[in-house]
mmCIF file of C-alpha atoms in Angstrom:
data_model
loop_
_atom_site.group_PDB
_atom_site.id
_atom_site.type_symbol
_atom_site.label_atom_id
_atom_site.label_comp_id
_atom_site.label_asym_id
_atom_site.label_seq_id
_atom_site.Cartn_x
_atom_site.Cartn_y
_atom_site.Cartn_z
ATOM 1 C CA MET A 196 -31.897 -7.514 33.760
ATOM 2 C CA LYS A 197 -33.962 -7.344 30.575
ATOM 3 C CA SER A 198 -31.960 -4.319 29.424
ATOM 4 C CA LEU A 199 -28.706 -6.182 30.050
ATOM 5 C CA ARG A 200 -29.999 -9.179 28.112
ATOM 6 C CA ASP A 201 -30.941 -6.924 25.204
ATOM 7 C CA HIS A 202 -27.470 -5.404 25.137
ATOM 8 C CA LEU A 203 -25.818 -8.823 25.318
ATOM 9 C CA GLY A 204 -27.894 -9.828 22.315
ATOM 10 C CA PHE A 205 -26.118 -7.086 20.347
ATOM 11 C CA ILE A 206 -22.699 -7.280 22.019
ATOM 12 C CA PHE A 207 -22.287 -11.053 21.585
ATOM 13 C CA PRO A 208 -22.445 -11.114 17.743
ATOM 14 C CA LEU A 209 -20.359 -7.943 17.646
ATOM 15 C CA VAL A 210 -17.709 -9.588 19.833
ATOM 16 C CA ALA A 211 -17.738 -12.661 17.573
ATOM 17 C CA LEU A 212 -17.275 -10.472 14.512
ATOM 18 C CA LEU A 213 -14.483 -8.385 16.054
ATOM 19 C CA PHE A 214 -12.846 -11.572 17.303
ATOM 20 C CA ALA A 215 -12.796 -12.840 13.714
ATOM 21 C CA VAL A 216 -11.303 -9.548 12.487
ATOM 22 C CA GLN A 217 -8.586 -9.522 15.150
ATOM 23 C CA PHE A 218 -7.965 -13.246 14.692
ATOM 24 C CA SER A 219 -7.325 -12.596 10.993
ATOM 25 C CA MET A 220 -4.905 -9.754 11.785
ATOM 26 C CA THR A 221 -3.132 -11.884 14.401
ATOM 27 C CA SER A 222 -2.960 -14.844 12.008
ATOM 28 C CA ALA A 223 -1.444 -12.588 9.352
ATOM 29 C CA LYS A 224 1.205 -11.449 11.847
ATOM 30 C CA ILE A 225 1.949 -15.049 12.864
ATOM 31 C CA VAL A 226 2.233 -16.140 9.224
ATOM 32 C CA LYS A 227 4.476 -13.156 8.478
ATOM 33 C CA SER A 228 6.633 -13.983 11.483
ATOM 34 C CA TYR A 229 6.923 -17.584 10.316
ATOM 35 C CA GLU A 230 7.789 -16.436 6.798
ATOM 36 C CA ASN A 231 10.598 -14.286 8.241
ATOM 37 C CA LEU A 232 11.777 -17.231 10.320
ATOM 38 C CA MET A 233 11.758 -19.523 7.305
ATOM 39 C CA ASN A 234 13.470 -16.890 5.199
ATOM 40 C CA ASN A 235 16.329 -16.652 7.710
ATOM 41 C CA ASP A 236 16.822 -20.416 7.555
ATOM 42 C CA TYR A 237 16.137 -20.850 3.846
ATOM 43 C CA ASN A 238 18.884 -20.696 1.250
ATOM 44 C CA ILE A 239 19.482 -21.771 -2.329
ATOM 45 C CA VAL A 240 22.607 -23.847 -2.935
ATOM 46 C CA ILE A 241 24.536 -23.111 -6.126
ATOM 47 C CA VAL A 242 27.210 -25.451 -7.522
ATOM 48 C CA SER A 243 29.626 -23.664 -9.859
ATOM 49 C CA ASN A 244 32.831 -24.526 -11.649
ATOM 50 C CA LYS A 245 33.810 -20.863 -11.633
ATOM 51 C CA GLU A 246 34.098 -18.370 -8.821
ATOM 52 C CA LEU A 247 30.963 -16.288 -8.314
ATOM 53 C CA THR A 248 30.575 -12.833 -6.837
ATOM 54 C CA ASP A 249 27.618 -10.726 -5.712
ATOM 55 C CA ALA A 250 27.885 -8.780 -8.968
ATOM 56 C CA ASP A 251 27.280 -11.980 -10.964
ATOM 57 C CA VAL A 252 24.110 -13.005 -9.129
ATOM 58 C CA ARG A 253 22.522 -9.754 -7.947
ATOM 59 C CA PRO A 254 21.272 -8.615 -11.416
ATOM 60 C CA LEU A 255 19.466 -11.951 -11.863
ATOM 61 C CA VAL A 256 17.718 -11.983 -8.470
ATOM 62 C CA ASN A 257 15.848 -8.834 -7.461
ATOM 63 C CA THR A 258 15.356 -10.183 -3.912
ATOM 64 C CA PHE A 259 19.088 -10.844 -3.484
ATOM 65 C CA ALA A 260 20.276 -10.638 0.130
ATOM 66 C CA SER A 261 23.674 -12.293 0.251
ATOM 67 C CA LEU A 262 25.953 -14.831 -1.444
ATOM 68 C CA GLU A 263 28.327 -16.875 0.696
ATOM 69 C CA ILE A 264 30.769 -19.545 -0.342
ATOM 70 C CA LEU A 265 30.336 -22.893 1.426
ATOM 71 C CA SER A 266 33.632 -24.270 2.630
ATOM 72 C CA ALA A 267 34.602 -27.820 1.628
ATOM 73 C CA LYS A 268 37.159 -27.929 4.442
ATOM 74 C CA LYS A 269 35.167 -30.431 6.523
ATOM 75 C CA ILE A 270 35.001 -32.876 3.624
ATOM 76 C CA ILE A 271 38.722 -32.463 2.873
ATOM 77 C CA ASP A 272 39.663 -32.914 6.546
ATOM 78 C CA ARG A 273 37.561 -36.083 6.743
ATOM 79 C CA LEU A 274 39.409 -37.582 3.758
ATOM 80 C CA SER A 275 42.881 -36.418 4.805
ATOM 81 C CA ASN A 276 43.628 -39.652 6.692
ATOM 82 C CA ASP A 277 42.524 -41.895 3.822
ATOM 83 C CA ILE A 278 44.292 -40.452 0.796
ATOM 84 C CA SER A 279 47.697 -38.971 0.113
ATOM 85 C CA SER A 280 48.330 -35.249 0.313
ATOM 86 C CA LYS A 281 49.032 -35.158 -3.441
ATOM 87 C CA ASN A 282 45.705 -36.777 -4.299
ATOM 88 C CA LEU A 283 44.032 -34.597 -1.710
ATOM 89 C CA SER A 284 45.373 -31.498 -3.429
ATOM 90 C CA VAL A 285 44.138 -32.763 -6.811
ATOM 91 C CA LEU A 286 40.717 -33.489 -5.325
ATOM 92 C CA GLN A 287 40.540 -30.073 -3.722
ATOM 93 C CA ASN A 288 41.263 -28.382 -7.045
ATOM 94 C CA ALA A 289 38.756 -30.586 -8.872
ATOM 95 C CA LEU A 290 35.911 -29.937 -6.481
ATOM 96 C CA PRO A 291 33.358 -27.392 -7.695
ATOM 97 C CA LYS A 292 32.566 -24.364 -5.585
ATOM 98 C CA PHE A 293 29.428 -24.344 -3.479
ATOM 99 C CA TYR A 294 27.540 -21.142 -2.676
ATOM 100 C CA SER A 295 24.659 -20.314 -0.405
ATOM 101 C CA LEU A 296 22.249 -17.721 -1.824
ATOM 102 C CA LYS A 297 19.942 -15.965 0.638
ATOM 103 C CA LEU A 298 16.920 -13.866 -0.312
ATOM 104 C CA ASN A 299 15.391 -10.901 1.535
ATOM 105 C CA THR A 300 11.832 -12.243 1.121
ATOM 106 C CA PHE A 301 10.204 -15.646 1.386
ATOM 107 C CA PRO A 302 9.785 -16.709 -2.300
ATOM 108 C CA SER A 303 6.702 -18.213 -3.868
ATOM 109 C CA PRO A 304 7.199 -21.514 -5.751
ATOM 110 C CA LYS A 305 6.727 -19.714 -9.076
ATOM 111 C CA PHE A 306 9.297 -17.033 -8.233
ATOM 112 C CA MET A 307 11.698 -19.669 -6.933
ATOM 113 C CA ASN A 308 11.536 -21.570 -10.233
ATOM 114 C CA GLN A 309 12.185 -18.321 -12.119
ATOM 115 C CA ILE A 310 15.309 -17.739 -10.010
ATOM 116 C CA LYS A 311 16.481 -21.291 -10.667
ATOM 117 C CA ASP A 312 16.033 -20.938 -14.435
ATOM 118 C CA LYS A 313 17.973 -17.646 -14.502
ATOM 119 C CA LEU A 314 20.843 -18.972 -12.400
ATOM 120 C CA GLN A 315 21.239 -22.160 -14.448
ATOM 121 C CA LYS A 316 21.845 -20.043 -17.542
ATOM 122 C CA LEU A 317 24.805 -18.335 -15.862
ATOM 123 C CA ASP A 318 28.171 -19.464 -17.218
ATOM 124 C CA GLY A 319 29.917 -21.972 -14.962
ATOM 125 C CA ILE A 320 26.907 -23.000 -12.859
ATOM 126 C CA SER A 321 26.296 -26.744 -13.049
ATOM 127 C CA ARG A 322 23.496 -27.150 -10.502
ATOM 128 C CA VAL A 323 21.021 -25.077 -8.489
ATOM 129 C CA GLU A 324 19.256 -26.720 -5.561
ATOM 130 C CA THR A 325 16.185 -24.886 -4.259
ATOM 131 C CA PHE A 326 14.789 -27.676 -2.013
ATOM 132 C CA SER A 327 11.489 -27.071 -3.775
ATOM 133 C CA LYS A 328 9.544 -30.026 -2.334
ATOM 134 C CA THR A 329 9.960 -28.915 1.254
ATOM 135 C CA HIS A 330 9.560 -25.272 0.315
ATOM 136 C CA ASP A 331 6.310 -25.853 -1.607
ATOM 137 C CA LYS A 332 4.710 -27.671 1.320
ATOM 138 C CA VAL A 333 5.590 -24.907 3.764
ATOM 139 C CA PHE A 334 4.429 -22.180 1.387
ATOM 140 C CA LYS A 335 1.091 -23.916 0.792
ATOM 141 C CA ILE A 336 0.535 -24.360 4.534
ATOM 142 C CA LEU A 337 1.192 -20.665 5.135
ATOM 143 C CA ASN A 338 -1.240 -19.610 2.437
ATOM 144 C CA LEU A 339 -3.845 -22.089 3.674
ATOM 145 C CA ALA A 340 -3.592 -20.578 7.161
ATOM 146 C CA LYS A 341 -4.160 -17.095 5.726
ATOM 147 C CA MET A 342 -7.119 -18.233 3.631
ATOM 148 C CA LEU A 343 -8.793 -20.075 6.514
ATOM 149 C CA SER A 344 -8.547 -17.031 8.770
ATOM 150 C CA TYR A 345 -10.254 -14.854 6.140
ATOM 151 C CA VAL A 346 -12.974 -17.470 5.517
ATOM 152 C CA PHE A 347 -13.526 -17.685 9.265
ATOM 153 C CA MET A 348 -13.875 -13.895 9.421
ATOM 154 C CA CYS A 349 -16.404 -13.798 6.557
ATOM 155 C CA ILE A 350 -18.576 -16.569 8.018
ATOM 156 C CA LEU A 351 -18.692 -14.981 11.460
ATOM 157 C CA GLY A 352 -19.282 -11.611 9.822
ATOM 158 C CA VAL A 353 -22.412 -12.802 8.025
ATOM 159 C CA ILE A 354 -23.776 -14.568 11.121
ATOM 160 C CA GLY A 355 -22.941 -11.575 13.318
ATOM 161 C CA VAL A 356 -24.736 -9.098 11.047
ATOM 162 C CA MET A 357 -27.845 -11.295 10.984
ATOM 163 C CA LEU A 358 -27.953 -11.516 14.793
ATOM 164 C CA MET A 359 -27.336 -7.777 15.163
ATOM 165 C CA PHE A 360 -30.097 -7.023 12.661
ATOM 166 C CA LYS A 361 -32.488 -9.188 14.661
ATOM 167 C CA GLN A 362 -31.551 -7.479 17.949
ATOM 168 C CA VAL A 363 -32.028 -3.976 16.507
ATOM 169 C CA LYS A 364 -35.496 -5.008 15.323
ATOM 170 C CA ILE A 365 -36.255 -6.039 18.910
ATOM 171 C CA TRP A 366 -35.050 -2.636 20.126
ATOM 172 C CA LEU A 367 -37.199 -0.970 17.507
ATOM 173 C CA TYR A 368 -40.258 -2.903 18.656
ATOM 174 C CA GLU A 369 -39.576 -1.929 22.287
ATOM 175 C CA HIS A 370 -39.348 1.771 21.330
ATOM 176 C CA LYS A 371 -42.153 1.599 18.775
ATOM 177 C CA GLU A 372 -44.610 3.649 20.807
ATOM 178 C CA ARG A 373 -42.073 6.395 21.521
ATOM 179 C CA ILE A 374 -41.064 6.560 17.851
ATOM 180 C CA GLU A 375 -44.705 6.754 16.733
ATOM 181 C CA ILE A 376 -45.353 9.678 19.097
ATOM 182 C CA MET A 377 -42.215 11.486 17.862
ATOM 183 C CA THR A 378 -43.325 10.857 14.271
ATOM 184 C CA LEU A 379 -46.704 12.497 14.997
ATOM 185 C CA PHE A 380 -44.899 15.592 16.268
ATOM 186 C CA GLY A 381 -42.701 15.698 13.152
ATOM 187 C CA ALA A 382 -39.437 14.658 14.784
ATOM 188 C CA PRO A 383 -36.547 14.225 12.316
ATOM 189 C CA PHE A 384 -35.101 10.821 11.486
ATOM 190 C CA TRP A 385 -31.929 11.227 13.547
ATOM 191 C CA LEU A 386 -33.882 12.169 16.692
ATOM 192 C CA LYS A 387 -36.169 9.145 16.429
ATOM 193 C CA SER A 388 -33.139 6.924 15.965
ATOM 194 C CA ALA A 389 -31.014 8.551 18.682
ATOM 195 C CA MET A 390 -31.756 5.922 21.331
ATOM 196 C CA LEU A 391 -30.863 3.054 19.005
ATOM 197 C CA TYR A 392 -27.674 4.771 17.840
ATOM 198 C CA LYS A 393 -26.678 5.443 21.433
ATOM 199 C CA SER A 394 -27.132 1.777 22.338
ATOM 200 C CA ALA A 395 -25.155 0.707 19.271
ATOM 201 C CA ILE A 396 -22.253 3.045 20.111
ATOM 202 C CA LEU A 397 -22.099 1.900 23.739
ATOM 203 C CA ASP A 398 -22.176 -1.744 22.690
ATOM 204 C CA SER A 399 -19.402 -1.053 20.163
ATOM 205 C CA PHE A 400 -17.246 0.273 23.012
ATOM 206 C CA ALA A 401 -18.046 -2.797 25.126
ATOM 207 C CA ALA A 402 -17.331 -5.285 22.329
ATOM 208 C CA THR A 403 -14.044 -3.574 21.437
ATOM 209 C CA PHE A 404 -12.963 -3.624 25.086
ATOM 210 C CA ILE A 405 -13.762 -7.341 25.456
ATOM 211 C CA VAL A 406 -11.927 -8.405 22.296
ATOM 212 C CA GLY A 407 -9.028 -6.032 22.964
ATOM 213 C CA ALA A 408 -8.620 -7.345 26.517
ATOM 214 C CA PHE A 409 -8.569 -10.951 25.322
ATOM 215 C CA PHE A 410 -5.926 -10.425 22.637
ATOM 216 C CA PHE A 411 -3.916 -8.174 24.954
ATOM 217 C CA ALA A 412 -3.748 -11.044 27.458
ATOM 218 C CA LEU A 413 -3.222 -13.728 24.779
ATOM 219 C CA PRO A 414 0.623 -13.644 24.802
ATOM 220 C CA ASN A 415 0.513 -14.392 28.557
ATOM 221 C CA ILE A 416 -1.693 -17.475 28.140
ATOM 222 C CA LYS A 417 0.699 -20.390 28.535
ATOM 223 C CA PHE A 418 -1.188 -22.792 26.260
ATOM 224 C CA PHE A 419 -0.942 -20.523 23.205
ATOM 225 C CA SER A 420 2.612 -19.377 23.904
ATOM 226 C CA ASP A 421 3.818 -22.977 24.347
ATOM 227 C CA LEU A 422 1.985 -24.107 21.206
ATOM 228 C CA LEU A 423 3.608 -21.483 18.980
ATOM 229 C CA GLY A 424 6.879 -21.780 20.877
ATOM 230 C CA GLN A 425 7.263 -25.297 19.492
ATOM 231 C CA VAL A 426 7.914 -23.759 16.066
ATOM 232 C CA ASP A 427 9.980 -20.859 17.489
ATOM 233 C CA ILE A 428 7.211 -18.269 17.087
ATOM 234 C CA ALA A 429 6.071 -15.889 19.809
ATOM 235 C CA VAL A 430 2.410 -14.934 20.201
ATOM 236 C CA PRO A 431 2.208 -11.437 18.669
ATOM 237 C CA PRO A 432 0.976 -8.794 21.145
ATOM 238 C CA LEU A 433 -2.008 -6.566 20.428
ATOM 239 C CA ASN A 434 -0.938 -3.285 18.869
ATOM 240 C CA ILE A 435 -3.146 -0.924 20.893
ATOM 241 C CA ILE A 436 -2.323 2.163 18.845
ATOM 242 C CA ASP A 437 -2.953 0.627 15.410
ATOM 243 C CA GLU A 438 -5.297 -2.326 15.907
ATOM 244 C CA LEU A 439 -7.671 -1.135 18.626
ATOM 245 C CA PRO A 440 -8.933 1.828 16.525
ATOM 246 C CA ILE A 441 -9.495 -0.597 13.634
ATOM 247 C CA LEU A 442 -11.610 -2.836 15.856
ATOM 248 C CA PHE A 443 -13.644 0.050 17.236
ATOM 249 C CA GLY A 444 -14.048 1.590 13.796
ATOM 250 C CA ALA A 445 -15.288 -1.717 12.364
ATOM 251 C CA ALA A 446 -17.704 -2.187 15.275
ATOM 252 C CA LEU A 447 -19.007 1.375 15.060
ATOM 253 C CA LEU A 448 -19.478 1.395 11.288
ATOM 254 C CA LEU A 449 -21.226 -1.958 11.304
ATOM 255 C CA SER A 450 -23.479 -1.010 14.230
ATOM 256 C CA ILE A 451 -24.501 2.284 12.636
ATOM 257 C CA PHE A 452 -25.095 0.535 9.314
ATOM 258 C CA VAL A 453 -27.377 -2.081 10.885
ATOM 259 C CA VAL A 454 -29.338 0.495 12.924
ATOM 260 C CA SER A 455 -29.720 2.797 9.902
ATOM 261 C CA LEU A 456 -30.904 -0.067 7.709
ATOM 262 C CA VAL A 457 -33.513 -1.176 10.235
ATOM 263 C CA MET A 458 -34.755 2.362 10.829
ATOM 264 C CA ARG A 459 -35.083 3.112 7.122
ATOM 265 C CA LYS A 460 -37.069 -0.061 6.587
ATOM 266 C CA ALA A 461 -39.228 0.920 9.539
ATOM 267 C CA ARG A 462 -39.822 4.397 8.092
ATOM 268 C CA LYS A 463 -41.005 2.874 4.841
ATOM 269 C CA SER A 464 -43.420 0.778 6.876
ATOM 270 C CA ASP A 465 -44.700 3.935 8.582
ATOM 271 C CA ILE A 466 -43.610 2.912 12.070
#
């Protein structure tokens, strides 16, 4: 039981740290998914007195995706019962042309203003509507979500390392007598540290499994899927091939670093 408690003392902060890492990666995927969703729905409206083509706009916008003319047929049909056909024809000819410009990436407010300035200089264009107020709010929320996930990861990382450092010192104290005997017989550093490294590696496996299992099951948890479903976003599944090695690598490197640091301090203290 004591051995299990000792391992939990190392696994728990490691799980918290890996959870923060995976949470950041998942948050980045969610934000990216939302950016793609917003990009599909987002468009810039251009009002022009002249006919525009892709060749006119593409050189000015390096993230150009498509340019579509917006039909004024609905407006004309609505007025057809109120005015004469002659006046209707005059109105139809006098109306400017409306275009919908789509981009292949979700633009930042700065880039969006640059696009607007370039388009307004184009001959024939009288107005460019970017819906900047709504866009700016959404963009700021997305960036805030990214920043908070990284801050969360850093805070848990610092706390996790401190707890792991403390637990390794406890392990070192428990194996102090064995290490002292091995030191008397001239055992090399790696041999004296072998037991601690073994425990760290096993706990890295355990922590990776726990965090991986949670995020693998996350898309099937109704609360999270319903919450994101309200904004038309699906919970991103864990990428076992790409993300699980990252988690294990982070756990292993951190564990070995903490054990090595404690052992080197102990060697300087002649333990």
